[in-house]
GROMACS .gro file of C-alpha atoms in nm:
model
  463
    1MET     CA    1   0.000   0.000   0.000
    2THR     CA    2   0.281   0.239   0.090
    3MET     CA    3   0.470   0.179  -0.235
    4ILE     CA    4   0.151   0.214  -0.444
    5ALA     CA    5   0.096   0.554  -0.284
    6ILE     CA    6   0.458   0.649  -0.353
    7GLY     CA    7   0.437   0.527  -0.712
    8GLY     CA    8   0.126   0.732  -0.768
    9SER     CA    9   0.302   1.055  -0.677
   10ILE     CA   10   0.636   1.015  -0.858
   11GLY     CA   11   0.641   1.017  -1.236
   12THR     CA   12   0.713   1.222  -1.546
   13GLY     CA   13   0.566   1.527  -1.369
   14LEU     CA   14   0.872   1.530  -1.142
   15PHE     CA   15   1.133   1.389  -1.381
   16LEU     CA   16   1.038   1.609  -1.679
   17ALA     CA   17   0.773   1.879  -1.615
   18SER     CA   18   0.947   2.022  -1.308
   19GLY     CA   19   1.197   2.198  -1.538
   20GLY     CA   20   0.923   2.381  -1.726
   21ALA     CA   21   0.764   2.487  -1.395
   22ILE     CA   22   1.090   2.646  -1.275
   23SER     CA   23   1.143   2.816  -1.612
   24SER     CA   24   0.797   2.976  -1.615
   25ALA     CA   25   0.759   3.078  -1.249
   26GLY     CA   26   1.118   3.085  -1.122
   27PRO     CA   27   1.259   2.853  -0.853
   28GLY     CA   28   1.062   3.020  -0.575
   29GLY     CA   29   0.737   3.026  -0.773
   30ALA     CA   30   0.768   2.657  -0.861
   31LEU     CA   31   0.838   2.571  -0.497
   32LEU     CA   32   0.537   2.774  -0.383
   33ALA     CA   33   0.302   2.612  -0.637
   34TYR     CA   34   0.413   2.254  -0.566
   35ALA     CA   35   0.400   2.316  -0.191
   36ALA     CA   36   0.043   2.451  -0.214
   37ILE     CA   37  -0.078   2.160  -0.429
   38GLY     CA   38   0.112   1.915  -0.207
   39PHE     CA   39  -0.064   2.068   0.095
   40MET     CA   40  -0.401   2.013  -0.076
   41VAL     CA   41  -0.314   1.655  -0.181
   42TYR     CA   42  -0.220   1.574   0.177
   43PHE     CA   43  -0.564   1.682   0.295
   44LEU     CA   44  -0.731   1.489   0.011
   45MET     CA   45  -0.547   1.169   0.100
   46THR     CA   46  -0.630   1.202   0.470
   47SER     CA   47  -0.995   1.243   0.368
   48LEU     CA   48  -0.979   0.936   0.146
   49GLY     CA   49  -0.784   0.748   0.413
   50GLU     CA   50  -1.052   0.807   0.676
   51MET     CA   51  -1.321   0.661   0.450
   52ALA     CA   52  -1.109   0.378   0.307
   53ALA     CA   53  -0.986   0.258   0.646
   54TYR     CA   54  -1.341   0.247   0.789
   55MET     CA   55  -1.514   0.099   0.484
   56PRO     CA   56  -1.265  -0.035   0.227
   57VAL     CA   57  -1.442  -0.095  -0.105
   58THR     CA   58  -1.296  -0.153  -0.450
   59GLY     CA   59  -1.516   0.120  -0.598
   60SER     CA   60  -1.359   0.368  -0.360
   61PHE     CA   61  -1.473   0.728  -0.411
   62SER     CA   62  -1.738   0.633  -0.670
   63THR     CA   63  -1.910   0.422  -0.404
   64TYR     CA   64  -1.854   0.686  -0.136
   65ALA     CA   65  -2.004   0.955  -0.359
   66ALA     CA   66  -2.312   0.741  -0.430
   67ARG     CA   67  -2.369   0.664  -0.062
   68PHE     CA   68  -2.290   0.998   0.099
   69VAL     CA   69  -2.378   1.254  -0.170
   70ASP     CA   70  -2.606   1.137  -0.455
   71PRO     CA   71  -2.623   0.811  -0.659
   72ALA     CA   72  -2.603   1.024  -0.975
   73PHE     CA   73  -2.285   1.187  -0.846
   74GLY     CA   74  -2.134   0.844  -0.780
   75PHE     CA   75  -2.232   0.726  -1.129
   76ALA     CA   76  -2.074   1.028  -1.299
   77LEU     CA   77  -1.763   1.011  -1.081
   78GLY     CA   78  -1.711   0.641  -1.152
   79TRP     CA   79  -1.741   0.671  -1.530
   80ASN     CA   80  -1.531   0.990  -1.519
   81TYR     CA   81  -1.252   0.808  -1.335
   82TRP     CA   82  -1.265   0.506  -1.565
   83PHE     CA   83  -1.240   0.734  -1.867
   84ASN     CA   84  -0.954   0.927  -1.706
   85TRP     CA   85  -0.735   0.620  -1.661
   86ALA     CA   86  -0.838   0.444  -1.985
   87ILE     CA   87  -0.714   0.747  -2.180
   88THR     CA   88  -0.407   0.773  -1.958
   89ILE     CA   89  -0.316   0.417  -2.060
   90ALA     CA   90  -0.313   0.534  -2.422
   91ALA     CA   91  -0.096   0.834  -2.332
   92GLU     CA   92   0.153   0.615  -2.146
   93ILE     CA   93   0.168   0.369  -2.438
   94ALA     CA   94   0.249   0.658  -2.672
   95ALA     CA   95   0.511   0.793  -2.430
   96ALA     CA   96   0.676   0.451  -2.387
   97SER     CA   97   0.702   0.411  -2.766
   98ILE     CA   98   0.879   0.749  -2.793
   99ILE     CA   99   1.121   0.658  -2.512
  100VAL     CA  100   1.217   0.327  -2.675
  101LYS     CA  101   1.307   0.513  -2.996
  102TYR     CA  102   1.594   0.671  -2.798
  103TRP     CA  103   1.770   0.333  -2.825
  104LEU     CA  104   1.590   0.184  -3.127
  105PRO     CA  105   1.502   0.472  -3.363
  106ASP     CA  106   1.374   0.244  -3.640
  107VAL     CA  107   1.143   0.030  -3.428
  108SER     CA  108   0.774   0.020  -3.525
  109THR     CA  109   0.552   0.240  -3.306
  110LEU     CA  110   0.263  -0.004  -3.339
  111ALA     CA  111   0.482  -0.301  -3.246
  112CYS     CA  112   0.609  -0.118  -2.936
  113SER     CA  113   0.257  -0.020  -2.837
  114ALA     CA  114   0.130  -0.376  -2.871
  115VAL     CA  115   0.413  -0.508  -2.654
  116PHE     CA  116   0.360  -0.250  -2.379
  117LEU     CA  117  -0.017  -0.297  -2.379
  118ALA     CA  118   0.035  -0.674  -2.352
  119ILE     CA  119   0.270  -0.624  -2.056
  120MET     CA  120   0.023  -0.398  -1.871
  121ALA     CA  121  -0.276  -0.622  -1.942
  122GLY     CA  122  -0.076  -0.937  -1.864
  123ILE     CA  123   0.036  -0.814  -1.521
  124ASN     CA  124  -0.322  -0.722  -1.433
  125TYR     CA  125  -0.455  -1.053  -1.570
  126LEU     CA  126  -0.228  -1.267  -1.350
  127SER     CA  127  -0.347  -1.155  -1.005
  128VAL     CA  128  -0.386  -0.862  -0.769
  129ARG     CA  129  -0.059  -0.975  -0.610
  130ALA     CA  130   0.116  -0.950  -0.948
  131TYR     CA  131  -0.001  -0.590  -0.981
  132GLY     CA  132   0.110  -0.510  -0.625
  133GLU     CA  133   0.452  -0.675  -0.669
  134SER     CA  134   0.521  -0.507  -1.004
  135GLU     CA  135   0.415  -0.168  -0.869
  136TYR     CA  136   0.636  -0.222  -0.566
  137TRP     CA  137   0.945  -0.268  -0.783
  138PHE     CA  138   0.851   0.012  -1.025
  139SER     CA  139   0.807   0.246  -0.729
  140LEU     CA  140   1.130   0.133  -0.565
  141ILE     CA  141   1.327   0.225  -0.880
  142LYS     CA  142   1.174   0.574  -0.877
  143VAL     CA  143   1.233   0.623  -0.504
  144VAL     CA  144   1.598   0.515  -0.525
  145THR     CA  145   1.651   0.750  -0.822
  146VAL     CA  146   1.510   1.051  -0.634
  147VAL     CA  147   1.709   0.970  -0.320
  148ILE     CA  148   2.034   0.945  -0.522
  149PHE     CA  149   1.944   1.270  -0.702
  150ILE     CA  150   1.892   1.451  -0.371
  151VAL     CA  151   2.222   1.324  -0.228
  152VAL     CA  152   2.415   1.415  -0.545
  153GLY     CA  153   2.239   1.752  -0.562
  154VAL     CA  154   2.329   1.843  -0.203
  155LEU     CA  155   2.693   1.746  -0.265
  156MET     CA  156   2.697   1.967  -0.577
  157ILE     CA  157   2.541   2.261  -0.390
  158LEU     CA  158   2.814   2.230  -0.125
  159GLY     CA  159   3.085   2.209  -0.392
  160ILE     CA  160   3.190   1.853  -0.304
  161MET     CA  161   3.091   1.728  -0.652
  162GLY     CA  162   3.075   1.893  -0.995
  163GLY     CA  163   3.281   2.207  -0.924
  164LYS     CA  164   3.245   2.499  -0.685
  165ALA     CA  165   2.959   2.555  -0.443
  166VAL     CA  166   2.661   2.742  -0.596
  167GLY     CA  167   2.466   2.834  -0.284
  168PHE     CA  168   2.150   3.039  -0.349
  169HIS     CA  169   2.290   3.226  -0.649
  170HIS     CA  170   2.014   3.110  -0.887
  171PHE     CA  171   1.746   3.213  -0.634
  172THR     CA  172   1.857   3.574  -0.645
  173GLU     CA  173   1.944   3.631  -1.013
  174GLY     CA  174   1.722   3.829  -1.250
  175ALA     CA  175   1.354   3.813  -1.158
  176ALA     CA  176   1.407   3.519  -0.919
  177PRO     CA  177   1.293   3.379  -0.689
  178ILE     CA  178   0.942   3.433  -0.830
  179ARG     CA  179   0.907   3.517  -1.197
  180GLY     CA  180   0.585   3.636  -1.361
  181GLY     CA  181   0.388   3.705  -1.044
  182PHE     CA  182   0.070   3.531  -0.930
  183LEU     CA  183  -0.049   3.422  -1.275
  184ALA     CA  184   0.278   3.240  -1.347
  185VAL     CA  185   0.257   3.060  -1.014
  186PHE     CA  186  -0.109   2.977  -1.080
  187GLY     CA  187  -0.009   2.827  -1.415
  188VAL     CA  188   0.230   2.594  -1.232
  189PHE     CA  189  -0.058   2.495  -0.998
  190MET     CA  190  -0.210   2.303  -1.288
  191ALA     CA  191   0.115   2.130  -1.383
  192ALA     CA  192   0.171   2.038  -1.017
  193GLY     CA  193  -0.182   1.903  -0.992
  194PHE     CA  194  -0.128   1.672  -1.288
  195SER     CA  195   0.202   1.559  -1.136
  196PHE     CA  196   0.033   1.447  -0.813
  197GLN     CA  197  -0.257   1.269  -0.979
  198GLY     CA  198  -0.243   0.899  -0.902
  199THR     CA  199  -0.198   0.929  -0.525
  200GLU     CA  200  -0.570   0.845  -0.490
  201LEU     CA  201  -0.498   0.491  -0.617
  202ILE     CA  202  -0.452   0.391  -0.256
  203GLY     CA  203  -0.830   0.420  -0.213
  204VAL     CA  204  -0.899   0.185  -0.505
  205ALA     CA  205  -0.642  -0.069  -0.382
  206ALA     CA  206  -0.779  -0.061  -0.024
  207GLY     CA  207  -1.071  -0.286  -0.119
  208GLU     CA  208  -0.834  -0.570  -0.215
  209SER     CA  209  -0.560  -0.519   0.043
  210GLU     CA  210  -0.489  -0.713   0.361
  211GLU     CA  211  -0.588  -0.541   0.685
  212PRO     CA  212  -0.683  -0.206   0.524
  213GLU     CA  213  -0.776  -0.065   0.865
  214LYS     CA  214  -0.403  -0.085   0.952
  215ASN     CA  215  -0.228  -0.052   0.617
  216VAL     CA  216  -0.428   0.243   0.478
  217PRO     CA  217  -0.355   0.473   0.775
  218LYS     CA  218   0.013   0.369   0.766
  219ALA     CA  219   0.042   0.464   0.397
  220ILE     CA  220  -0.156   0.787   0.437
  221LYS     CA  221   0.057   0.906   0.729
  222GLN     CA  222   0.369   0.886   0.513
  223ILE     CA  223   0.226   1.093   0.227
  224PHE     CA  224   0.321   1.426   0.384
  225TRP     CA  225   0.687   1.326   0.414
  226ARG     CA  226   0.693   1.179   0.063
  227ILE     CA  227   0.558   1.502  -0.085
  228LEU     CA  228   0.804   1.707   0.120
  229ILE     CA  229   1.110   1.497   0.037
  230PHE     CA  230   1.048   1.382  -0.318
  231TYR     CA  231   0.889   1.690  -0.471
  232ILE     CA  232   0.975   1.995  -0.265
  233LEU     CA  233   1.337   1.897  -0.200
  234SER     CA  234   1.393   1.786  -0.562
  235ILE     CA  235   1.258   2.113  -0.702
  236LEU     CA  236   1.464   2.312  -0.449
  237ILE     CA  237   1.780   2.132  -0.568
  238ILE     CA  238   1.697   2.181  -0.939
  239GLY     CA  239   1.628   2.552  -0.876
  240MET     CA  240   1.961   2.592  -0.696
  241LEU     CA  241   2.168   2.407  -0.957
  242ILE     CA  242   2.005   2.520  -1.285
  243SER     CA  243   1.918   2.881  -1.370
  244TYR     CA  244   1.551   2.941  -1.448
  245ARG     CA  245   1.680   3.122  -1.760
  246ASP     CA  246   1.854   2.807  -1.889
  247PRO     CA  247   1.681   2.716  -2.222
  248LEU     CA  248   1.718   2.345  -2.140
  249LEU     CA  249   1.440   2.376  -1.881
  250LEU     CA  250   1.189   2.466  -2.153
  251GLN     CA  251   1.238   2.129  -2.322
  252SER     CA  252   1.030   1.925  -2.080
  253GLY     CA  253   0.856   1.687  -2.322
  254ILE     CA  254   0.883   1.308  -2.312
  255GLU     CA  255   1.096   1.320  -2.627
  256ASN     CA  256   1.361   1.532  -2.451
  257ILE     CA  257   1.494   1.287  -2.190
  258ALA     CA  258   1.850   1.403  -2.260
  259VAL     CA  259   1.769   1.748  -2.120
  260SER     CA  260   1.550   1.642  -1.828
  261PRO     CA  261   1.650   1.844  -1.517
  262PHE     CA  262   1.753   1.516  -1.353
  263THR     CA  263   1.972   1.423  -1.652
  264VAL     CA  264   2.133   1.769  -1.661
  265VAL     CA  265   2.220   1.758  -1.290
  266PHE     CA  266   2.362   1.404  -1.311
  267GLU     CA  267   2.571   1.495  -1.619
  268ARG     CA  268   2.709   1.807  -1.448
  269ALA     CA  269   2.801   1.588  -1.152
  270GLY     CA  270   3.014   1.378  -1.387
  271PHE     CA  271   2.791   1.078  -1.464
  272ALA     CA  272   2.863   1.006  -1.831
  273PHE     CA  273   2.571   0.770  -1.891
  274ALA     CA  274   2.309   0.987  -1.720
  275ALA     CA  275   2.085   1.024  -2.028
  276SER     CA  276   2.060   0.649  -2.093
  277VAL     CA  277   2.002   0.567  -1.728
  278MET     CA  278   1.734   0.837  -1.687
  279ASN     CA  279   1.571   0.719  -2.008
  280ALA     CA  280   1.539   0.369  -1.861
  281ILE     CA  281   1.408   0.506  -1.530
  282ILE     CA  282   1.149   0.726  -1.702
  283LEU     CA  283   1.042   0.422  -1.908
  284THR     CA  284   0.974   0.230  -1.586
  285SER     CA  285   0.786   0.535  -1.457
  286VAL     CA  286   0.566   0.541  -1.767
  287LEU     CA  287   0.501   0.165  -1.745
  288SER     CA  288   0.417   0.208  -1.377
  289ALA     CA  289   0.158   0.476  -1.459
  290GLY     CA  290   0.006   0.259  -1.733
  291ASN     CA  291   0.004  -0.046  -1.505
  292SER     CA  292  -0.171   0.151  -1.229
  293GLY     CA  293  -0.414   0.299  -1.479
  294MET     CA  294  -0.507  -0.048  -1.605
  295TYR     CA  295  -0.568  -0.166  -1.248
  296ALA     CA  296  -0.771   0.137  -1.138
  297SER     CA  297  -0.990   0.166  -1.447
  298THR     CA  298  -1.059  -0.209  -1.459
  299ARG     CA  299  -1.174  -0.214  -1.096
  300MET     CA  300  -1.384   0.097  -1.141
  301LEU     CA  301  -1.561  -0.048  -1.446
  302TRP     CA  302  -1.624  -0.375  -1.262
  303VAL     CA  303  -1.774  -0.190  -0.964
  304LEU     CA  304  -1.997   0.016  -1.193
  305ALA     CA  305  -2.126  -0.307  -1.348
  306ARG     CA  306  -2.180  -0.466  -1.006
  307GLU     CA  307  -2.382  -0.162  -0.894
  308GLY     CA  308  -2.596  -0.173  -1.210
  309LYS     CA  309  -2.432   0.135  -1.364
  310ALA     CA  310  -2.261  -0.052  -1.650
  311PRO     CA  311  -2.355  -0.360  -1.862
  312SER     CA  312  -2.396  -0.664  -1.637
  313TRP     CA  313  -2.155  -0.886  -1.836
  314LEU     CA  314  -1.872  -0.665  -1.715
  315LYS     CA  315  -1.922  -0.817  -1.367
  316PHE     CA  316  -1.754  -1.142  -1.475
  317ILE     CA  317  -1.448  -1.244  -1.271
  318ASN     CA  318  -1.225  -1.548  -1.319
  319LYS     CA  319  -1.116  -1.804  -1.057
  320ARG     CA  320  -0.836  -1.576  -0.938
  321GLY     CA  321  -1.079  -1.291  -0.872
  322ILE     CA  322  -0.973  -1.083  -1.174
  323PRO     CA  323  -1.252  -0.890  -1.356
  324THR     CA  324  -1.138  -1.012  -1.696
  325ALA     CA  325  -1.428  -0.867  -1.897
  326ALA     CA  326  -1.366  -0.518  -1.756
  327LEU     CA  327  -0.993  -0.565  -1.814
  328ALA     CA  328  -1.045  -0.658  -2.181
  329VAL     CA  329  -1.272  -0.357  -2.246
  330THR     CA  330  -1.033  -0.117  -2.073
  331ALA     CA  331  -0.734  -0.248  -2.269
  332ALA     CA  332  -0.929  -0.221  -2.596
  333ILE     CA  333  -1.030   0.140  -2.525
  334GLY     CA  334  -0.672   0.228  -2.435
  335MET     CA  335  -0.549   0.085  -2.765
  336LEU     CA  336  -0.824   0.256  -2.967
  337ALA     CA  337  -0.740   0.590  -2.807
  338PHE     CA  338  -0.375   0.534  -2.893
  339LEU     CA  339  -0.460   0.453  -3.256
  340ALA     CA  340  -0.655   0.781  -3.267
  341SER     CA  341  -0.323   0.957  -3.210
  342LEU     CA  342  -0.192   0.816  -3.540
  343PHE     CA  343  -0.467   0.958  -3.760
  344GLY     CA  344  -0.603   1.303  -3.838
  345GLN     CA  345  -0.296   1.472  -3.689
  346GLY     CA  346  -0.398   1.343  -3.348
  347VAL     CA  347  -0.694   1.583  -3.310
  348VAL     CA  348  -0.922   1.321  -3.149
  349TYR     CA  349  -0.643   1.206  -2.922
  350VAL     CA  350  -0.566   1.561  -2.803
  351TRP     CA  351  -0.932   1.615  -2.715
  352LEU     CA  352  -0.947   1.288  -2.523
  353LEU     CA  353  -0.627   1.369  -2.338
  354ASN     CA  354  -0.752   1.716  -2.241
  355ALA     CA  355  -1.079   1.570  -2.120
  356SER     CA  356  -0.893   1.314  -1.907
  357GLY     CA  357  -0.683   1.592  -1.754
  358MET     CA  358  -0.995   1.760  -1.620
  359SER     CA  359  -1.123   1.421  -1.499
  360GLY     CA  360  -0.842   1.387  -1.246
  361PHE     CA  361  -0.940   1.711  -1.073
  362LEU     CA  362  -1.307   1.610  -1.080
  363ALA     CA  363  -1.214   1.288  -0.897
  364TRP     CA  364  -1.032   1.488  -0.631
  365LEU     CA  365  -1.327   1.725  -0.599
  366GLY     CA  366  -1.550   1.419  -0.549
  367ILE     CA  367  -1.326   1.290  -0.269
  368ALA     CA  368  -1.344   1.625  -0.084
  369ILE     CA  369  -1.724   1.647  -0.109
  370SER     CA  370  -1.774   1.280  -0.016
  371HIS     CA  371  -1.557   1.304   0.293
  372TYR     CA  372  -1.731   1.618   0.415
  373ARG     CA  373  -2.067   1.437   0.389
  374PHE     CA  374  -1.921   1.113   0.533
  375ARG     CA  375  -1.809   1.280   0.855
  376LYS     CA  376  -2.134   1.478   0.890
  377ALA     CA  377  -2.341   1.159   0.842
  378PHE     CA  378  -2.116   0.964   1.080
  379ILE     CA  379  -2.183   1.212   1.362
  380ALA     CA  380  -2.551   1.259   1.270
  381GLN     CA  381  -2.613   0.884   1.307
  382GLY     CA  382  -2.471   0.879   1.659
  383HIS     CA  383  -2.125   0.736   1.591
  384ARG     CA  384  -1.820   0.842   1.789
  385LEU     CA  385  -1.499   0.959   1.622
  386ASP     CA  386  -1.293   0.704   1.820
  387GLU     CA  387  -1.469   0.432   1.617
  388LEU     CA  388  -1.270   0.541   1.310
  389PRO     CA  389  -0.947   0.341   1.251
  390TYR     CA  390  -0.797   0.658   1.104
  391ARG     CA  391  -0.919   1.014   1.155
  392ALA     CA  392  -0.841   1.298   0.913
  393ARG     CA  393  -0.702   1.600   1.095
  394TRP     CA  394  -0.838   1.954   1.080
  395PHE     CA  395  -1.186   1.861   0.964
  396PRO     CA  396  -1.370   2.041   0.803
  397PHE     CA  397  -1.079   2.267   0.703
  398GLY     CA  398  -0.907   1.994   0.499
  399PRO     CA  399  -1.186   1.896   0.258
  400LEU     CA  400  -1.300   2.260   0.225
  401VAL     CA  401  -0.949   2.376   0.126
  402ALA     CA  402  -0.921   2.088  -0.122
  403PHE     CA  403  -1.262   2.176  -0.268
  404VAL     CA  404  -1.169   2.544  -0.316
  405ILE     CA  405  -0.825   2.478  -0.470
  406CYS     CA  406  -0.955   2.204  -0.702
  407SER     CA  407  -1.239   2.430  -0.819
  408LEU     CA  408  -1.002   2.722  -0.886
  409VAL     CA  409  -0.757   2.507  -1.079
  410MET     CA  410  -1.032   2.344  -1.288
  411LEU     CA  411  -1.199   2.674  -1.378
  412GLY     CA  412  -0.867   2.850  -1.437
  413GLN     CA  413  -0.717   2.596  -1.677
  414GLY     CA  414  -0.788   2.812  -1.980
  415TYR     CA  415  -0.691   3.146  -1.825
  416ALA     CA  416  -0.390   3.189  -2.055
  417GLN     CA  417  -0.618   3.175  -2.359
  418PHE     CA  418  -0.840   3.454  -2.225
  419LEU     CA  419  -0.554   3.676  -2.109
  420SER     CA  420  -0.373   3.654  -2.442
  421GLY     CA  421  -0.655   3.841  -2.618
  422GLN     CA  422  -0.635   3.591  -2.903
  423ILE     CA  423  -0.883   3.328  -2.796
  424GLN     CA  424  -0.875   3.001  -2.991
  425TRP     CA  425  -1.213   2.855  -2.910
  426ALA     CA  426  -1.115   2.506  -3.023
  427GLY     CA  427  -0.837   2.508  -2.764
  428VAL     CA  428  -1.070   2.641  -2.494
  429ALA     CA  429  -1.326   2.372  -2.577
  430ALA     CA  430  -1.058   2.101  -2.561
  431THR     CA  431  -0.944   2.230  -2.222
  432TYR     CA  432  -1.290   2.231  -2.063
  433ILE     CA  433  -1.458   1.940  -2.244
  434GLY     CA  434  -1.428   1.720  -1.934
  435LEU     CA  435  -1.677   1.939  -1.743
  436PRO     CA  436  -1.975   1.909  -1.984
  437LEU     CA  437  -1.907   1.535  -2.021
  438PHE     CA  438  -1.927   1.497  -1.643
  439LEU     CA  439  -2.245   1.708  -1.624
  440ILE     CA  440  -2.410   1.504  -1.902
  441LEU     CA  441  -2.342   1.182  -1.708
  442TYR     CA  442  -2.461   1.335  -1.380
  443LEU     CA  443  -2.777   1.501  -1.510
  444GLY     CA  444  -2.865   1.210  -1.741
  445TYR     CA  445  -2.858   0.959  -1.454
  446LYS     CA  446  -3.036   1.200  -1.220
  447LEU     CA  447  -3.320   1.268  -1.465
  448LYS     CA  448  -3.363   0.902  -1.556
  449TYR     CA  449  -3.368   0.764  -1.201
  450ARG     CA  450  -3.487   1.083  -1.024
  451THR     CA  451  -3.217   1.058  -0.760
  452ARG     CA  452  -3.171   1.311  -0.481
  453ILE     CA  453  -2.905   1.408  -0.232
  454VAL     CA  454  -2.895   1.134   0.032
  455PRO     CA  455  -3.015   1.262   0.374
  456LEU     CA  456  -2.742   1.230   0.639
  457LYS     CA  457  -2.954   0.989   0.846
  458ASP     CA  458  -2.991   0.755   0.544
  459CYS     CA  459  -2.624   0.733   0.442
  460ARG     CA  460  -2.504   0.368   0.447
  461PHE     CA  461  -2.170   0.289   0.608
  462LYS     CA  462  -2.186  -0.090   0.589
  463ASP     CA  463  -2.340  -0.329   0.336
   0.00000   0.00000   0.00000
């Protein structure tokens, strides 16, 4: 459980996108944005941890939303989350194919994609234990890499490796530490939010874990320190060692592994094979994200079918307890979405990817609302707080802060388009398309089944 939570929070957002964040907002602005989003994610995970430890269910926040808010809200949140990860699988397949071309430039993109999809689906087909074991090792590789990076970075800052000590020189040059003011920092909020998406996987895994009442709180309690060490400290080191004006920081795409901030720091420390090693590490990170996406979306689709919110044949599970029908459909959608990236200049794929980006924030918003209602219903029905295996601190401040920040980030995603004065409506539509899709699901289910907000006294805690 602990390593799944770690794996969900370390990925290409840290290894690649952190450079672009420092370039656009300065080292101080990037630190401020990641710290604020990390603060919010901590509250979100404590909210999810309180619910998951008390009533661990595979459907996680989709089930919580249906029981504590509105069945229509749970329906929309479940399908939203399935869509989010199904499209993410396609994105990770595309990214993995690009990474492999670093070593094998002539390899077929389709062949690579088929192999990676088979690996992800195969791991999830074997057993829940196979998923947990693979994610453990994927996460361990990422953790070891970040720890080594931090140690090397500190030695470079002190002048023990890579030349003379740099101190806080890059934090005071030019417009540093914060460049571009509030709007630049706000822009990094969105990038930071995408980087942290995946930490909520712990809630999905809780339903199939051993002793969730013990293991979920243990994993949740470590999230604060993981965020502090892995993200905040890494970005501090990058900001101290690389100038925000360095053009290398602008090249933060998956195709630019050789100029990843991590690669640049390792090369300046004297590691000759840094680019190849980081390429391999980022490949494992991408496979980890795809593997987790396959697991999460498969379970969510299975739960939707079990609750009557998806076709009943998707409820089928094999002798090992694997929802194979849901797994097959999820893998097929992931591959279809990937194929869409090969035709029509990728227009369909870009729209799907933008919609999935919004979906992650909608899931977090759902967690905040569900936990607020969960705690209110828990007290209203006469329960005592000491009955909870794990209690989220600072309630109701935590879920309210998460709700406000998530709402601001979601609504502000297209702010750059509006401020530029040259609005491209197709781009704006692609940015916000996730919201109307969610509302169509929510209102459609609500109108068909005439659902209502569940009264606090009627909220179900146990089956």
